mmCIF file of C-alpha atoms in Angstrom:
data_model
loop_
_atom_site.group_PDB
_atom_site.id
_atom_site.type_symbol
_atom_site.label_atom_id
_atom_site.label_comp_id
_atom_site.label_asym_id
_atom_site.label_seq_id
_atom_site.Cartn_x
_atom_site.Cartn_y
_atom_site.Cartn_z
ATOM 1 C CA MET A 360 232.093 87.087 64.107
ATOM 2 C CA PHE A 361 230.060 84.938 61.727
ATOM 3 C CA ASN A 362 228.180 81.663 61.836
ATOM 4 C CA ILE A 363 228.643 78.620 59.667
ATOM 5 C CA ARG A 364 225.768 76.190 59.477
ATOM 6 C CA TYR A 365 225.250 72.904 57.749
ATOM 7 C CA LYS A 366 222.337 70.600 58.557
ATOM 8 C CA GLN A 367 222.741 69.703 62.254
ATOM 9 C CA LEU A 368 226.077 71.542 62.572
ATOM 10 C CA ASN A 369 226.307 75.138 63.755
ATOM 11 C CA ARG A 370 229.431 77.034 64.790
ATOM 12 C CA HIS A 371 230.194 80.611 65.719
ATOM 13 C CA ILE A 372 233.567 81.837 64.496
ATOM 14 C CA GLY A 373 235.077 84.935 66.062
ATOM 15 C CA ASN A 374 237.255 86.452 68.748
ATOM 16 C CA ALA A 375 235.152 85.173 71.639
ATOM 17 C CA GLU A 376 234.878 81.640 70.249
ATOM 18 C CA LYS A 377 237.017 78.504 70.248
ATOM 19 C CA THR A 378 239.585 78.280 67.491
ATOM 20 C CA PHE A 379 238.114 76.675 64.384
ATOM 21 C CA VAL A 380 240.542 74.010 63.156
ATOM 22 C CA ILE A 381 240.541 73.063 59.470
ATOM 23 C CA ALA A 382 242.243 69.881 58.297
ATOM 24 C CA GLU A 383 243.419 70.668 54.772
ATOM 25 C CA ILE A 384 243.306 67.426 52.815
ATOM 26 C CA GLY A 385 243.816 69.247 49.546
ATOM 27 C CA GLN A 386 245.103 66.635 47.141
ATOM 28 C CA ASN A 387 246.852 64.432 49.706
ATOM 29 C CA HIS A 388 244.255 61.800 48.799
ATOM 30 C CA GLN A 389 246.388 60.809 45.771
ATOM 31 C CA GLY A 390 243.276 60.732 43.594
ATOM 32 C CA ASP A 391 241.842 57.836 45.650
ATOM 33 C CA ILE A 392 238.378 58.469 47.083
ATOM 34 C CA ASN A 393 238.776 55.730 49.679
ATOM 35 C CA LEU A 394 241.972 57.352 50.912
ATOM 36 C CA ALA A 395 240.096 60.666 50.975
ATOM 37 C CA LYS A 396 237.447 59.119 53.230
ATOM 38 C CA LYS A 397 240.135 57.703 55.484
ATOM 39 C CA LEU A 398 241.645 61.172 55.770
ATOM 40 C CA ILE A 399 238.239 62.640 56.682
ATOM 41 C CA LYS A 400 237.778 60.069 59.438
ATOM 42 C CA THR A 401 241.330 60.644 60.658
ATOM 43 C CA ALA A 402 240.720 64.403 60.799
ATOM 44 C CA LEU A 403 237.677 63.777 62.979
ATOM 45 C CA GLU A 404 239.666 61.510 65.291
ATOM 46 C CA CYS A 405 242.390 64.174 65.555
ATOM 47 C CA GLY A 406 239.863 66.744 66.768
ATOM 48 C CA ALA A 407 239.554 68.899 63.638
ATOM 49 C CA ASP A 408 236.329 70.844 63.153
ATOM 50 C CA CYS A 409 236.328 70.764 59.365
ATOM 51 C CA VAL A 410 237.899 69.015 56.386
ATOM 52 C CA LYS A 411 238.791 70.933 53.251
ATOM 53 C CA PHE A 412 239.577 69.798 49.729
ATOM 54 C CA GLN A 413 240.427 71.717 46.544
ATOM 55 C CA LYS A 414 237.969 72.000 43.650
ATOM 56 C CA SER A 415 239.048 72.974 40.159
ATOM 57 C CA CYS A 416 237.712 72.959 36.658
ATOM 58 C CA LEU A 417 241.046 72.526 34.905
ATOM 59 C CA SER A 418 240.108 74.357 31.687
ATOM 60 C CA GLU A 419 238.906 77.312 33.780
ATOM 61 C CA LYS A 420 241.903 77.399 36.100
ATOM 62 C CA PHE A 421 244.742 76.763 33.614
ATOM 63 C CA SER A 422 245.567 77.894 30.095
ATOM 64 C CA LYS A 423 246.027 75.268 27.396
ATOM 65 C CA LEU A 424 249.778 75.784 27.364
ATOM 66 C CA ALA A 425 249.951 75.372 31.120
ATOM 67 C CA LEU A 426 248.022 72.089 30.918
ATOM 68 C CA ASN A 427 250.070 70.768 28.012
ATOM 69 C CA ARG A 428 253.538 71.472 29.386
ATOM 70 C CA ASN A 429 255.678 68.484 30.234
ATOM 71 C CA TYR A 430 255.709 67.604 33.910
ATOM 72 C CA GLU A 431 258.638 65.403 34.716
ATOM 73 C CA SER A 432 258.857 65.254 38.488
ATOM 74 C CA PRO A 433 258.970 62.637 41.252
ATOM 75 C CA ASN A 434 255.591 64.064 42.295
ATOM 76 C CA SER A 435 253.974 63.713 38.872
ATOM 77 C CA PHE A 436 250.903 61.574 38.215
ATOM 78 C CA GLY A 437 251.029 62.185 34.461
ATOM 79 C CA LYS A 438 253.297 63.124 31.574
ATOM 80 C CA THR A 439 251.842 66.636 31.310
ATOM 81 C CA TYR A 440 250.728 69.002 34.030
ATOM 82 C CA GLY A 441 247.156 68.624 32.797
ATOM 83 C CA GLU A 442 247.317 64.827 33.113
ATOM 84 C CA HIS A 443 248.810 65.205 36.570
ATOM 85 C CA LYS A 444 246.053 67.548 37.770
ATOM 86 C CA ALA A 445 243.301 65.500 36.131
ATOM 87 C CA PHE A 446 244.501 62.402 37.999
ATOM 88 C CA LEU A 447 244.109 64.240 41.319
ATOM 89 C CA GLU A 448 240.796 65.966 40.564
ATOM 90 C CA PHE A 449 237.609 64.395 41.907
ATOM 91 C CA SER A 450 234.395 64.656 39.912
ATOM 92 C CA GLN A 451 231.328 66.522 41.133
ATOM 93 C CA ALA A 452 229.698 63.200 41.974
ATOM 94 C CA GLN A 453 232.717 62.214 44.040
ATOM 95 C CA TYR A 454 232.565 65.530 45.906
ATOM 96 C CA ARG A 455 228.952 64.871 46.781
ATOM 97 C CA GLU A 456 229.949 61.400 47.976
ATOM 98 C CA LEU A 457 232.681 62.853 50.197
ATOM 99 C CA GLN A 458 230.320 65.497 51.488
ATOM 100 C CA LYS A 459 227.757 62.837 52.390
ATOM 101 C CA TYR A 460 230.436 60.820 54.177
ATOM 102 C CA SER A 461 231.477 63.891 56.172
ATOM 103 C CA ASP A 462 227.833 64.565 57.037
ATOM 104 C CA GLU A 463 227.495 61.074 58.437
ATOM 105 C CA LEU A 464 230.548 61.638 60.645
ATOM 106 C CA GLY A 465 229.341 65.057 61.826
ATOM 107 C CA MET A 466 232.186 66.969 60.169
ATOM 108 C CA PHE A 467 232.039 70.264 58.330
ATOM 109 C CA PHE A 468 233.066 69.739 54.702
ATOM 110 C CA THR A 469 234.203 72.359 52.225
ATOM 111 C CA ALA A 470 236.787 73.061 49.516
ATOM 112 C CA SER A 471 238.840 75.834 48.007
ATOM 113 C CA ALA A 472 237.127 77.231 44.920
ATOM 114 C CA MET A 473 239.875 77.690 42.332
ATOM 115 C CA ASP A 474 237.746 79.089 39.517
ATOM 116 C CA ILE A 475 234.261 80.501 39.045
ATOM 117 C CA LYS A 476 232.734 77.241 37.759
ATOM 118 C CA SER A 477 234.012 75.405 40.862
ATOM 119 C CA LEU A 478 232.772 78.248 43.071
ATOM 120 C CA ASP A 479 229.281 77.888 41.642
ATOM 121 C CA PHE A 480 229.373 74.125 42.168
ATOM 122 C CA LEU A 481 230.423 74.438 45.820
ATOM 123 C CA ALA A 482 227.722 77.030 46.451
ATOM 124 C CA ASN A 483 225.141 74.714 44.870
ATOM 125 C CA ILE A 484 226.026 71.838 47.210
ATOM 126 C CA ASN A 485 225.630 74.223 50.181
ATOM 127 C CA VAL A 486 229.070 74.049 51.749
ATOM 128 C CA PRO A 487 229.121 76.000 55.046
ATOM 129 C CA PHE A 488 231.780 78.402 53.776
ATOM 130 C CA ILE A 489 233.921 78.899 50.687
ATOM 131 C CA LYS A 490 237.701 78.882 50.942
ATOM 132 C CA ILE A 491 239.697 81.150 48.648
ATOM 133 C CA GLY A 492 243.265 79.878 48.564
ATOM 134 C CA SER A 493 246.373 82.027 48.343
ATOM 135 C CA GLY A 494 246.680 81.198 44.653
ATOM 136 C CA ASP A 495 243.444 83.116 44.056
ATOM 137 C CA ALA A 496 243.937 85.947 46.554
ATOM 138 C CA ASN A 497 244.700 88.226 43.567
ATOM 139 C CA ASN A 498 241.776 86.812 41.568
ATOM 140 C CA LEU A 499 239.446 89.719 42.310
ATOM 141 C CA PRO A 500 236.669 88.602 39.898
ATOM 142 C CA LEU A 501 236.497 85.253 41.712
ATOM 143 C CA ILE A 502 236.486 86.923 45.123
ATOM 144 C CA GLU A 503 233.750 89.336 44.082
ATOM 145 C CA ARG A 504 231.625 86.521 42.641
ATOM 146 C CA ALA A 505 232.089 84.607 45.909
ATOM 147 C CA SER A 506 231.158 87.702 47.948
ATOM 148 C CA GLN A 507 227.953 88.158 45.971
ATOM 149 C CA LYS A 508 226.762 84.704 46.994
ATOM 150 C CA ASP A 509 226.442 85.813 50.625
ATOM 151 C CA ILE A 510 228.251 82.683 51.832
ATOM 152 C CA PRO A 511 230.922 83.004 54.551
ATOM 153 C CA LEU A 512 234.413 83.218 53.070
ATOM 154 C CA VAL A 513 237.822 82.223 54.427
ATOM 155 C CA ILE A 514 240.592 83.818 52.378
ATOM 156 C CA SER A 515 244.298 82.960 52.601
ATOM 157 C CA THR A 516 246.732 85.737 51.731
ATOM 158 C CA GLY A 517 249.960 83.990 50.720
ATOM 159 C CA MET A 518 252.070 85.588 47.938
ATOM 160 C CA GLN A 519 250.299 88.949 48.399
ATOM 161 C CA ASP A 520 251.475 92.348 49.612
ATOM 162 C CA PHE A 521 249.522 94.377 52.139
ATOM 163 C CA ALA A 522 248.016 96.651 49.490
ATOM 164 C CA THR A 523 246.380 93.621 47.855
ATOM 165 C CA VAL A 524 245.148 92.337 51.212
ATOM 166 C CA LYS A 525 243.495 95.709 51.869
ATOM 167 C CA ASN A 526 241.865 95.522 48.442
ATOM 168 C CA ILE A 527 240.465 92.082 49.313
ATOM 169 C CA TYR A 528 239.085 93.442 52.593
ATOM 170 C CA ARG A 529 237.437 96.427 50.889
ATOM 171 C CA LEU A 530 236.002 94.290 48.088
ATOM 172 C CA VAL A 531 234.349 91.695 50.324
ATOM 173 C CA SER A 532 233.230 94.352 52.823
ATOM 174 C CA ARG A 533 231.083 95.958 50.123
ATOM 175 C CA TYR A 534 228.868 92.878 50.332
ATOM 176 C CA HIS A 535 229.156 91.556 53.904
ATOM 177 C CA LYS A 536 231.468 91.002 56.882
ATOM 178 C CA LYS A 537 231.055 87.239 57.063
ATOM 179 C CA PHE A 538 234.632 86.537 56.142
ATOM 180 C CA ALA A 539 238.063 85.847 57.582
ATOM 181 C CA LEU A 540 241.566 86.642 56.386
ATOM 182 C CA LEU A 541 244.301 84.094 57.052
ATOM 183 C CA HIS A 542 247.954 85.021 57.254
ATOM 184 C CA CYS A 543 249.822 82.544 55.062
ATOM 185 C CA ILE A 544 253.199 82.048 53.409
ATOM 186 C CA SER A 545 253.048 79.915 50.263
ATOM 187 C CA ALA A 546 256.327 78.043 50.633
ATOM 188 C CA TYR A 547 256.353 74.267 51.166
ATOM 189 C CA PRO A 548 257.753 73.988 53.770
ATOM 190 C CA THR A 549 257.985 77.600 54.938
ATOM 191 C CA PRO A 550 261.334 78.723 56.372
ATOM 192 C CA TYR A 551 260.784 79.933 59.920
ATOM 193 C CA GLU A 552 262.411 83.286 59.195
ATOM 194 C CA ASP A 553 259.822 83.969 56.473
ATOM 195 C CA ILE A 554 256.722 83.273 58.568
ATOM 196 C CA ASN A 555 256.435 86.729 60.187
ATOM 197 C CA LEU A 556 253.724 85.833 62.697
ATOM 198 C CA ASN A 557 253.489 89.515 63.620
ATOM 199 C CA VAL A 558 251.438 89.948 60.450
ATOM 200 C CA ILE A 559 248.627 88.474 62.547
ATOM 201 C CA ASN A 560 248.886 91.508 64.837
ATOM 202 C CA LEU A 561 248.874 93.772 61.768
ATOM 203 C CA TYR A 562 245.717 92.124 60.455
ATOM 204 C CA LYS A 563 244.014 92.297 63.861
ATOM 205 C CA ARG A 564 244.790 96.003 64.094
ATOM 206 C CA GLU A 565 243.855 96.936 60.521
ATOM 207 C CA PHE A 566 240.851 94.618 60.106
ATOM 208 C CA SER A 567 239.438 94.682 63.626
ATOM 209 C CA ASP A 568 235.849 93.981 62.545
ATOM 210 C CA ILE A 569 236.534 90.574 60.973
ATOM 211 C CA THR A 570 238.074 87.263 62.033
ATOM 212 C CA ILE A 571 241.789 86.671 61.559
ATOM 213 C CA GLY A 572 243.451 83.270 61.240
ATOM 214 C CA TYR A 573 246.574 81.426 60.150
ATOM 215 C CA SER A 574 247.245 78.859 57.441
ATOM 216 C CA GLY A 575 250.607 77.237 58.072
ATOM 217 C CA HIS A 576 252.970 75.258 55.869
ATOM 218 C CA GLU A 577 255.954 75.109 58.205
ATOM 219 C CA LEU A 578 257.394 71.966 59.731
ATOM 220 C CA GLY A 579 256.115 71.083 63.187
ATOM 221 C CA ILE A 580 253.265 72.457 65.274
ATOM 222 C CA HIS A 581 254.811 75.003 67.649
ATOM 223 C CA ILE A 582 254.541 77.984 65.273
ATOM 224 C CA THR A 583 250.879 77.262 64.614
ATOM 225 C CA THR A 584 250.219 77.034 68.353
ATOM 226 C CA ALA A 585 251.901 80.431 68.736
ATOM 227 C CA ALA A 586 249.583 81.827 66.050
ATOM 228 C CA VAL A 587 246.642 80.952 68.298
ATOM 229 C CA ALA A 588 248.309 82.751 71.207
ATOM 230 C CA LEU A 589 248.528 85.839 68.975
ATOM 231 C CA GLY A 590 244.788 85.690 68.330
ATOM 232 C CA SER A 591 244.217 83.480 65.299
ATOM 233 C CA LYS A 592 240.682 82.103 65.533
ATOM 234 C CA ILE A 593 240.910 79.895 62.438
ATOM 235 C CA ILE A 594 243.786 77.472 61.960
ATOM 236 C CA GLU A 595 244.418 75.498 58.788
ATOM 237 C CA ARG A 596 247.063 72.794 58.421
ATOM 238 C CA HIS A 597 247.522 70.039 55.854
ATOM 239 C CA LEU A 598 246.890 66.468 56.990
ATOM 240 C CA THR A 599 248.573 63.377 55.551
ATOM 241 C CA LEU A 600 248.693 59.709 56.436
ATOM 242 C CA ASP A 601 252.228 59.324 55.076
ATOM 243 C CA LYS A 602 254.758 62.125 54.565
ATOM 244 C CA THR A 603 256.739 59.988 52.117
ATOM 245 C CA GLN A 604 253.884 59.729 49.601
ATOM 246 C CA LYS A 605 254.163 61.282 46.159
ATOM 247 C CA GLY A 606 253.117 64.937 46.183
ATOM 248 C CA SER A 607 254.674 68.247 47.164
ATOM 249 C CA ASP A 608 252.280 68.906 50.063
ATOM 250 C CA HIS A 609 253.019 65.789 52.098
ATOM 251 C CA LYS A 610 256.358 66.985 53.464
ATOM 252 C CA CYS A 611 254.856 70.076 55.102
ATOM 253 C CA SER A 612 251.691 68.254 56.201
ATOM 254 C CA LEU A 613 251.068 66.951 59.686
ATOM 255 C CA ASP A 614 250.691 63.234 60.301
ATOM 256 C CA PRO A 615 247.787 62.112 62.529
ATOM 257 C CA GLN A 616 249.866 62.141 65.719
ATOM 258 C CA GLU A 617 251.104 65.680 65.041
ATOM 259 C CA PHE A 618 247.641 66.941 64.080
ATOM 260 C CA HIS A 619 246.108 65.449 67.209
ATOM 261 C CA GLN A 620 248.836 67.037 69.337
ATOM 262 C CA LEU A 621 248.272 70.388 67.628
ATOM 263 C CA VAL A 622 244.571 70.334 68.458
ATOM 264 C CA ASN A 623 245.354 69.357 72.062
ATOM 265 C CA ASN A 624 247.880 72.191 72.287
ATOM 266 C CA ILE A 625 245.342 74.676 70.941
ATOM 267 C CA ARG A 626 242.622 73.602 73.377
ATOM 268 C CA THR A 627 245.066 73.684 76.318
ATOM 269 C CA LEU A 628 246.292 77.111 75.258
ATOM 270 C CA GLU A 629 242.741 78.437 74.939
ATOM 271 C CA SER A 630 242.031 77.296 78.487
ATOM 272 C CA ALA A 631 245.254 78.874 79.738
ATOM 273 C CA MET A 632 244.668 82.187 77.925
ATOM 274 C CA GLY A 633 241.559 82.804 80.035
ATOM 275 C CA GLN A 634 240.344 86.366 80.524
ATOM 276 C CA PRO A 635 242.181 89.690 81.003
ATOM 277 C CA ILE A 636 241.246 89.732 84.711
ATOM 278 C CA LYS A 637 243.977 89.662 87.356
ATOM 279 C CA ILE A 638 242.819 88.186 90.664
ATOM 280 C CA MET A 639 244.078 85.555 93.077
ATOM 281 C CA GLN A 640 242.939 82.215 91.728
ATOM 282 C CA ILE A 641 241.367 79.530 93.899
ATOM 283 C CA SER A 642 244.269 77.248 92.989
ATOM 284 C CA GLU A 643 246.644 79.782 94.577
ATOM 285 C CA LEU A 644 244.974 79.702 97.996
ATOM 286 C CA PRO A 645 247.041 76.810 99.435
ATOM 287 C CA CYS A 646 250.265 78.659 98.576
ATOM 288 C CA TYR A 647 248.853 81.905 99.958
ATOM 289 C CA GLN A 648 247.801 80.244 103.204
ATOM 290 C CA LYS A 649 251.284 78.774 103.589
ATOM 291 C CA LEU A 650 253.553 81.544 102.309
ATOM 292 C CA GLY A 651 251.458 84.637 101.594
ATOM 293 C CA LYS A 652 252.828 87.570 103.623
ATOM 294 C CA THR A 653 250.726 89.757 105.866
ATOM 295 C CA LEU A 654 251.251 92.780 108.120
ATOM 296 C CA VAL A 655 252.794 92.397 111.569
ATOM 297 C CA TYR A 656 253.690 94.877 114.311
ATOM 298 C CA VAL A 657 257.354 95.831 114.632
ATOM 299 C CA LYS A 658 256.920 96.429 118.394
ATOM 300 C CA SER A 659 254.358 96.325 121.177
ATOM 301 C CA LEU A 660 251.901 99.204 120.947
ATOM 302 C CA PRO A 661 249.132 100.494 123.264
ATOM 303 C CA LYS A 662 245.426 100.889 122.691
ATOM 304 C CA GLY A 663 244.605 104.233 121.045
ATOM 305 C CA HIS A 664 247.901 104.437 119.151
ATOM 306 C CA LYS A 665 247.810 105.559 115.509
ATOM 307 C CA LEU A 666 249.945 103.303 113.331
ATOM 308 C CA ASP A 667 252.958 104.664 111.470
ATOM 309 C CA PHE A 668 254.972 103.164 108.582
ATOM 310 C CA GLU A 669 257.966 102.295 110.804
ATOM 311 C CA GLU A 670 255.733 100.286 113.150
ATOM 312 C CA LEU A 671 254.641 97.762 110.524
ATOM 313 C CA ASN A 672 256.438 94.949 108.727
ATOM 314 C CA VAL A 673 255.460 92.272 106.181
ATOM 315 C CA LYS A 674 256.056 88.617 107.065
ATOM 316 C CA VAL A 675 254.732 85.100 106.753
ATOM 317 C CA ALA A 676 252.736 85.026 109.977
ATOM 318 C CA GLU A 677 250.248 83.075 112.058
ATOM 319 C CA PRO A 678 247.403 83.693 112.146
ATOM 320 C CA LYS A 679 246.973 85.123 108.682
ATOM 321 C CA GLY A 680 246.463 88.853 109.065
ATOM 322 C CA ILE A 681 245.767 91.786 106.784
ATOM 323 C CA ASP A 682 247.475 91.286 103.419
ATOM 324 C CA GLY A 683 250.812 93.054 102.963
ATOM 325 C CA SER A 684 249.448 94.913 99.925
ATOM 326 C CA LYS A 685 247.122 96.856 102.274
ATOM 327 C CA LEU A 686 249.999 98.598 104.076
ATOM 328 C CA SER A 687 249.061 102.106 102.934
ATOM 329 C CA GLU A 688 245.453 101.557 104.042
ATOM 330 C CA VAL A 689 246.481 100.573 107.559
ATOM 331 C CA ILE A 690 248.853 103.477 108.203
ATOM 332 C CA GLY A 691 247.072 106.072 110.349
ATOM 333 C CA GLN A 692 244.504 103.645 111.734
ATOM 334 C CA MET A 693 243.926 103.619 115.502
ATOM 335 C CA LEU A 694 244.386 100.515 117.665
ATOM 336 C CA VAL A 695 241.363 99.470 119.761
ATOM 337 C CA LEU A 696 243.465 97.204 122.021
ATOM 338 C CA ASP A 697 247.052 96.597 123.079
ATOM 339 C CA VAL A 698 249.171 94.570 120.632
ATOM 340 C CA GLU A 699 252.465 92.693 120.925
ATOM 341 C CA GLU A 700 255.684 92.768 118.898
ATOM 342 C CA ASP A 701 255.570 90.429 115.826
ATOM 343 C CA GLU A 702 251.807 89.915 116.245
ATOM 344 C CA SER A 703 249.720 89.728 113.058
ATOM 345 C CA VAL A 704 247.713 92.844 112.215
ATOM 346 C CA LEU A 705 244.044 91.846 112.288
ATOM 347 C CA SER A 706 241.057 93.919 111.221
ATOM 348 C CA LYS A 707 239.574 93.611 114.731
ATOM 349 C CA HIS A 708 242.615 95.499 116.107
ATOM 350 C CA LEU A 709 241.733 98.659 114.200
ATOM 351 C CA LEU A 710 239.099 101.291 114.722
ATOM 352 C CA LYS A 711 238.507 101.698 111.005
ATOM 353 C CA ILE A 712 239.759 100.126 107.783
ATOM 354 C CA LYS A 713 239.611 102.466 104.826
#
């Protein structure tokens, strides 16, 4: 378990806590800060706990050739990949503006750090935790630099094998245990047969001293709800206002209605999961009073008789007698009065109840 704090906001994240729901805005803002603010407000209205963006310094994240390559695509905002990414990248001043807006709404605000310069910037503006996206899960220098800052980390593990995930765990653990690993498949949208939700169970077993979560890119909300049932305590899903907008993330994002329903499903599921304690619930009492079966006598028996198995039956009876599950405890008990056939077995009939 670890805490995230920011000004008046304070949340515990861990196995005994409510699921922490992150609305991934990423670059679904289309490079428009007003649309970004609208997405933040929408995330709040949908019940998300946190909004997350992506922060890059393009010259640190990409090589010159990668930035200069032609990018002819329906999703492109520029002629080259560098122009496209620059169009979608907010400045540091704009990030501070978005952070201030989130503060005013009472929302946690953070971003994925996609290079060391962006990591340092996010740490300097005191985000409550740093997100390491799947694209940097093999970027061990970045992860180590982030670990050294003693800020909580949430690390997605898409595109990685288990050996790399174990390396991430060992690396961060050298510095602290204030981090979470999220199962993730980096396909947009993710085919259901590739999701392998049982990886959550693997992570819980192998990394039992940290928090485990799920970052989903599949269509719909039912798989993500199932991830919570398996024990994910952090959930991350992309949020969009329009799935038809330009950009590869919109198709696998949730619209406001879906996101709101997801949060409702998670909260309902958390309530239903309850505790690993099996008892009769108060809500079951009306059914038990009406149909719950109790012990009855098979035949009339005299005072002083010791009860045998063949002399007892289990029926719906009036008045409600000793519960049928207590049969073995009643056998061998002595009657303190005469009883009639089909009469309920009551505690006052018996000399002693074990």
